Amino acid sequence: MAKAGTRQLGMRGALASLRDRLFQGYNMRDVRFGWLLVLPVTLWFGALIVYPLLYAFRTSFTNLHILYPDTTRYVALENYWEILSADDYFRISMRNTFIYAFISVALEMVISLGIALLLNESFKGRGIVRSLLLLPWAIPSVVNAMMWKWILHPDFGALNGIFYELGLIGIDNRINFVASAPRAIGICILASVWKAAPFSTLILLAGLQTVPLELYDAAKVDGCGVWGRFRNVTLPYLRPSLLIALVLGTQGGILIFDIIYIMTGGGPGGATEMIAYFIYLQGFQALRMGYACALSYMLGIVITIIAAIYFKLLYTEELM
Amino acid sequence: MAEIAERRRKRIRWGRISRQILIYVLVIVVLVYIIAPFLWLTISALMPRTELLNFPPHWIPEGLTTDNFKHLFIEPPPEKVYRFHIQITKKPEEYIHGLKNSVITAFSVTILALFFGSLGAYSLARIRWPGKHLYILALIAMRMIPGIGTVIPSYIIFARLHLIDTLLLLVILETAYLLPFSMFILYGVFQAIPVEIEDAALIDGCSRLQTMYRIIWPLATPGLVAAGTFGFLGSWNSFFTPLIFTHMRAKTFPVMIAELVTMWDADYTAVAATGVFASILPVVLALLFQRYIVQGLTTGAVKG
């Protein structure tokens, strides 16, 4: 009946009935006020996030080069085809990023879980130690990278100094940490884990506080050991926090830029060239903006897939 | 019997004490891990250049000096560092200019993100309107968008508008990138405030707007402080956005720090001094508002 009615009233009538259905049960004054309040931020997002993304999508089908804007033309899927079939550097930087992100996120999780469990115990000065966790999080990422570059300096660095004092190396064979590929990736991991792990620790500590203490006693009565209590009591309650720490850590790991820009510059020989840095080089050094836009859409697809996998693996009802 | 029980009690007590000792040892290890790198940077910043470039390092410096900081802002250093005939030592005017840019940007971004963010967050937390859930989902999605993806098209767009290298552009961009996060924190904060207080005010004849700034904002102060600190730190520490969108006039302090290093080497006295200097404000803010931050972080993060 309703369908027949809309057909009779025509286009305008259909819209009116759609509007009625949409706003059914809503107070129109409230709705207008609510929309008014989100209007400024919506315009902001629209102009500076959504519009640029759409613009990038269009640009990714052109060969826009910032120095030769006159030669810009539509190239259909050429950029994407080049990325997938011909660009060795893309493949290498993707591989580097995955190696780096996997190791650093794994280390981050182990370290932050360890520290969180430790700081969940009671001891004197716990509050102070917990607030000191904010130190690595608060310092600028540029300073973090510079600090590690200085600590790992091949001639005057503190790490070489410690190795020397421990008698591990002589004064003449100080280690050059950026000279070999594994070491260069290692120092990037070291620097990023130092900054990111305390932050995940805070998230996990908050998760640990949601565990009801009675359950530990109950588990003890049921004959659970330390590991059993961790597996059956702590871990289920920690799941949401773990998922958040994991998602944030992975995102930060895949998008690593500052540390690479300052500590290694992608070297030695492209060993630490990660995907965000590679896109930056394509866009702002080679000035191939069209190609860089296509690259960032590929990166977006990869991130979406990873996020989907995480949610599939770890999502539970009580999370939201 | 009594003897066995006594021995057992002793063993338990010893177990407890050794467990306690183990905890303290591990805590010290964690403390060293967290503090030592930054402590070393601070010590390095207080060393004269001649002492800094030594191997093995002088763990406890013989001469402490504040000259490195003086050479940043008051008088130029006597010796300049060159790499391939390019001077990488900067003049005090440059540092002061960069610092001014950083301060202006960080304050503007914080205020804009707080103001518009809390308006939007209030609407999301309290007012019923169709499409709200979709909006929240879009907000979460926006937090996941990689910066590099929006930065390249934005550069093309704003180069056409001749806005590159202006503080105005830097401020509106940083605000846009921070808003999803601050809105999310504030959304959680507003949701945690009981609706009853507000309803009472509404019945007493307050308008929606009045309840917002008379009731909600005062009650949400901790949350606003947390979101404000996040905004300030996010903008003050930001490197990627100013690196791309500023060249000379609007260059910020972190970008200047990054310029002290070339691929091969760096001016390490200046690196240490600028690094410590740039960290003071965020570290003090973080420690000052730590309770609010951890609260805001967990409501914002756990909901996200």
Coordinates of C-alpha atoms in Angstrom, one line a residue, chain A residues 37-310:
Chain A
L37 CA 27.4 21.4 16.3
V38 CA 29.1 18.9 14.1
L39 CA 29.0 21.2 11.1
P40 CA 32.4 22.9 11.7
V41 CA 34.3 19.7 12.2
T42 CA 32.6 18.1 9.3
L43 CA 33.5 21.0 7.0
W44 CA 37.1 20.7 8.3
F45 CA 37.3 17.0 7.6
G46 CA 35.6 17.4 4.3
A47 CA 38.0 20.1 3.1
L48 CA 41.3 18.7 4.5
I49 CA 40.8 14.9 4.6
V50 CA 38.0 13.7 2.4
Y51 CA 38.5 16.1 -0.5
P52 CA 42.3 15.5 -0.7
L53 CA 41.7 11.7 -0.6
L54 CA 39.3 12.0 -3.5
Y55 CA 41.7 14.3 -5.3
A56 CA 44.5 11.8 -4.7
F57 CA 42.3 9.0 -6.2
R58 CA 41.8 11.1 -9.4
T59 CA 45.5 12.0 -9.5
S60 CA 46.5 8.4 -9.1
F61 CA 45.2 7.8 -12.7
T62 CA 47.4 10.6 -14.1
N63 CA 51.1 11.0 -14.7
L64 CA 51.2 14.4 -12.7
H65 CA 54.8 15.5 -12.3
I66 CA 55.0 18.7 -10.3
L67 CA 57.7 20.3 -12.5
Y68 CA 55.9 19.5 -15.7
P69 CA 52.2 20.1 -15.0
D70 CA 51.5 20.8 -18.7
T71 CA 52.2 17.3 -19.7
T72 CA 49.7 15.8 -17.3
R73 CA 47.4 13.3 -18.9
Y74 CA 45.1 10.5 -18.0
V75 CA 47.1 7.2 -17.9
A76 CA 44.3 4.9 -16.6
L77 CA 45.8 2.1 -14.6
E78 CA 49.4 2.5 -15.7
N79 CA 50.6 3.7 -12.3
Y80 CA 49.1 0.7 -10.5
W81 CA 50.4 -1.6 -13.2
E82 CA 53.9 -0.2 -12.8
I83 CA 53.7 -0.6 -9.0
L84 CA 52.6 -4.2 -9.2
S85 CA 54.7 -5.4 -12.1
A86 CA 57.8 -3.2 -12.6
D87 CA 58.7 -1.4 -9.4
D88 CA 61.3 -3.4 -7.6
Y89 CA 61.8 -0.6 -5.0
F90 CA 58.1 -0.9 -4.1
R91 CA 58.5 -4.6 -3.5
I92 CA 61.7 -4.1 -1.5
S93 CA 60.3 -1.3 0.7
M94 CA 57.2 -3.3 1.3
R95 CA 59.3 -6.3 2.4
N96 CA 61.4 -4.1 4.6
T97 CA 58.4 -2.6 6.2
F98 CA 56.8 -6.0 7.0
I99 CA 60.1 -7.3 8.5
Y100 CA 60.5 -4.2 10.5
A101 CA 56.9 -3.9 11.6
F102 CA 56.6 -7.6 12.5
I103 CA 59.7 -7.6 14.7
S104 CA 59.1 -4.2 16.3
V105 CA 55.4 -4.9 17.1
A106 CA 56.3 -8.4 18.5
L107 CA 59.0 -6.9 20.7
E108 CA 56.8 -4.0 21.7
M109 CA 54.0 -6.5 22.8
V110 CA 56.4 -8.7 24.8
I111 CA 58.2 -5.8 26.5
S112 CA 55.0 -3.8 27.3
L113 CA 53.2 -6.9 28.5
G114 CA 56.2 -7.7 30.8
I115 CA 56.4 -4.2 32.1
A116 CA 52.7 -3.9 32.6
L117 CA 52.5 -7.2 34.6
L118 CA 55.5 -6.0 36.7
L119 CA 54.0 -2.6 37.4
N120 CA 50.7 -4.2 38.3
E121 CA 52.4 -5.8 41.3
S122 CA 52.5 -3.7 44.5
F123 CA 55.8 -2.0 45.4
K124 CA 57.0 1.3 46.8
G125 CA 57.2 4.1 44.3
R126 CA 54.9 2.4 41.8
G127 CA 53.1 5.7 41.0
I128 CA 56.4 7.4 40.1
V129 CA 57.5 4.6 37.9
R130 CA 54.2 4.5 36.1
S131 CA 54.3 8.2 35.4
L132 CA 57.8 7.9 34.1
L133 CA 56.4 5.7 31.4
L134 CA 55.1 8.9 29.9
L135 CA 58.6 10.2 29.3
P136 CA 59.4 8.3 26.0
W137 CA 55.9 8.9 24.8
A138 CA 56.1 12.7 25.4
I139 CA 59.4 13.5 23.8
P140 CA 59.2 14.5 20.1
S141 CA 59.8 11.7 17.7
V142 CA 62.5 13.8 16.0
V143 CA 64.3 14.1 19.3
N144 CA 63.9 10.3 19.8
A145 CA 65.5 9.6 16.5
M146 CA 68.3 12.1 17.0
M147 CA 69.0 10.7 20.5
W148 CA 69.4 7.2 19.2
K149 CA 71.5 8.4 16.3
W150 CA 73.8 10.0 18.9
I151 CA 73.8 7.0 21.3
L152 CA 74.6 4.7 18.3
H153 CA 77.3 7.0 16.8
P154 CA 80.1 4.9 15.3
D155 CA 82.9 7.0 16.9
F156 CA 81.6 8.6 20.0
G157 CA 78.4 6.7 20.7
A158 CA 77.4 5.6 24.2
L159 CA 76.4 2.1 23.2
N160 CA 79.9 1.5 21.7
G161 CA 81.2 3.0 25.0
I162 CA 79.3 0.5 27.1
F163 CA 80.5 -2.4 24.9
Y164 CA 84.0 -1.1 25.3
E165 CA 83.7 -0.7 29.1
L166 CA 82.4 -4.3 29.3
G167 CA 85.4 -5.5 27.3
L168 CA 83.3 -6.7 24.4
I169 CA 85.0 -4.6 21.7
G170 CA 88.4 -2.9 21.5
I171 CA 89.0 0.8 20.9
D172 CA 89.8 0.1 17.3
N173 CA 86.9 -2.0 16.3
R174 CA 83.9 0.1 17.3
I175 CA 80.7 -1.0 15.7
N176 CA 79.2 1.1 12.9
F177 CA 75.6 0.4 13.4
V178 CA 74.4 1.7 10.0
A179 CA 76.9 -0.1 8.0
S180 CA 75.1 -3.4 7.5
A181 CA 71.5 -4.1 6.6
P182 CA 70.4 -6.2 9.6
R183 CA 72.1 -3.8 12.1
A184 CA 70.5 -0.8 10.4
I185 CA 67.0 -2.4 10.7
G186 CA 67.9 -3.4 14.3
I187 CA 68.7 0.2 15.4
C188 CA 65.4 1.5 13.8
I189 CA 63.6 -1.2 15.8
L190 CA 65.5 -0.3 19.0
A191 CA 64.6 3.4 18.6
S192 CA 60.9 2.9 17.8
V193 CA 60.3 0.2 20.5
W194 CA 61.8 2.5 23.1
K195 CA 59.3 5.2 22.3
A196 CA 56.3 3.0 21.6
A197 CA 56.5 0.2 24.2
P198 CA 55.8 2.5 27.3
F199 CA 52.7 3.8 25.6
S200 CA 51.3 0.3 25.0
T201 CA 52.3 -0.5 28.6
L202 CA 49.9 2.3 29.8
I203 CA 47.1 0.8 27.7
L204 CA 47.7 -2.7 29.0
L205 CA 48.0 -1.4 32.6
A206 CA 44.5 0.1 32.2
G207 CA 43.3 -3.3 30.9
L208 CA 44.9 -5.1 33.8
Q209 CA 42.9 -2.9 36.2
T210 CA 39.7 -4.4 34.8
V211 CA 40.6 -7.9 36.0
P212 CA 38.5 -8.8 39.1
L213 CA 40.9 -9.8 41.8
E214 CA 38.5 -12.5 43.2
L215 CA 39.0 -14.5 40.0
Y216 CA 42.7 -15.0 40.8
D217 CA 41.8 -16.4 44.2
A218 CA 39.1 -18.6 42.6
A219 CA 41.7 -19.8 40.0
K220 CA 44.2 -20.5 42.8
V221 CA 41.6 -22.6 44.6
D222 CA 40.9 -24.5 41.3
G223 CA 44.6 -25.4 41.3
C224 CA 45.8 -23.0 38.6
G225 CA 49.5 -22.1 38.6
V226 CA 51.0 -18.8 37.6
W227 CA 50.8 -19.6 33.9
G228 CA 47.3 -21.0 34.3
R229 CA 46.1 -17.9 36.1
F230 CA 47.7 -15.7 33.4
R231 CA 46.1 -17.7 30.6
N232 CA 42.6 -18.2 32.0
V233 CA 42.1 -15.0 34.0
T234 CA 44.4 -12.2 32.9
L235 CA 44.5 -12.8 29.2
P236 CA 40.7 -12.8 28.5
Y237 CA 40.3 -9.5 30.3
L238 CA 43.3 -8.1 28.6
R239 CA 42.1 -8.9 25.1
P240 CA 40.5 -5.5 24.2
S241 CA 43.6 -3.6 25.4
L242 CA 45.9 -6.0 23.6
L243 CA 43.9 -5.5 20.4
I244 CA 44.2 -1.7 20.7
A245 CA 47.9 -1.8 21.5
L246 CA 48.4 -4.2 18.6
V247 CA 46.4 -2.1 16.1
L248 CA 48.1 1.2 17.2
G249 CA 51.5 -0.4 17.2
T250 CA 51.1 -2.0 13.8
Q251 CA 49.8 1.2 12.3
G252 CA 52.8 3.1 13.7
G253 CA 55.1 0.4 12.5
I254 CA 53.9 0.3 9.0
L255 CA 53.8 4.1 8.7
I256 CA 57.3 4.6 10.2
F257 CA 58.9 7.7 8.7
D258 CA 60.7 10.1 11.2
I259 CA 63.1 7.5 12.4
I260 CA 64.1 6.4 8.9
Y261 CA 64.3 10.0 7.7
I262 CA 66.7 10.9 10.5
M263 CA 68.6 7.8 11.4
T264 CA 69.4 5.9 8.2
G265 CA 67.9 7.8 5.2
G266 CA 66.8 4.4 3.8
G267 CA 70.4 3.1 3.8
P268 CA 72.6 1.2 3.6
G269 CA 71.6 0.4 0.0
G270 CA 67.9 0.6 0.5
A271 CA 67.9 -1.8 3.4
T272 CA 65.8 0.4 5.6
E273 CA 63.7 2.0 2.9
M274 CA 60.2 1.6 4.3
I275 CA 57.0 2.2 2.4
A276 CA 56.0 5.7 3.9
Y277 CA 59.6 6.9 3.2
F278 CA 59.5 5.5 -0.3
I279 CA 56.2 7.3 -1.1
Y280 CA 57.7 10.5 0.3
L281 CA 60.7 10.1 -2.0
Q282 CA 58.5 9.4 -5.0
G283 CA 56.3 12.4 -4.2
F284 CA 58.7 15.0 -3.0
Q285 CA 62.1 14.1 -4.3
A286 CA 61.3 12.5 -7.7
L287 CA 58.2 14.8 -7.8
R288 CA 56.0 12.0 -9.4
M289 CA 52.9 13.0 -7.6
G290 CA 50.5 10.9 -9.6
Y291 CA 52.6 7.8 -9.0
A292 CA 52.9 8.7 -5.3
C293 CA 49.1 8.9 -5.0
A294 CA 48.7 5.5 -6.6
L295 CA 51.3 4.2 -4.1
S296 CA 49.5 5.6 -1.1
Y297 CA 46.2 4.0 -2.3
M298 CA 48.1 0.6 -2.4
L299 CA 49.3 1.3 1.1
G300 CA 45.8 2.1 2.2
I301 CA 44.5 -1.2 0.8
V302 CA 47.3 -3.1 2.7
I303 CA 46.4 -1.3 6.0
T304 CA 42.7 -2.1 5.6
I305 CA 43.5 -5.8 5.0
I306 CA 45.7 -5.9 8.1
A307 CA 43.1 -4.1 10.2
A308 CA 40.4 -6.5 9.0
I309 CA 42.6 -9.5 9.9
Y310 CA 43.2 -8.2 13.4

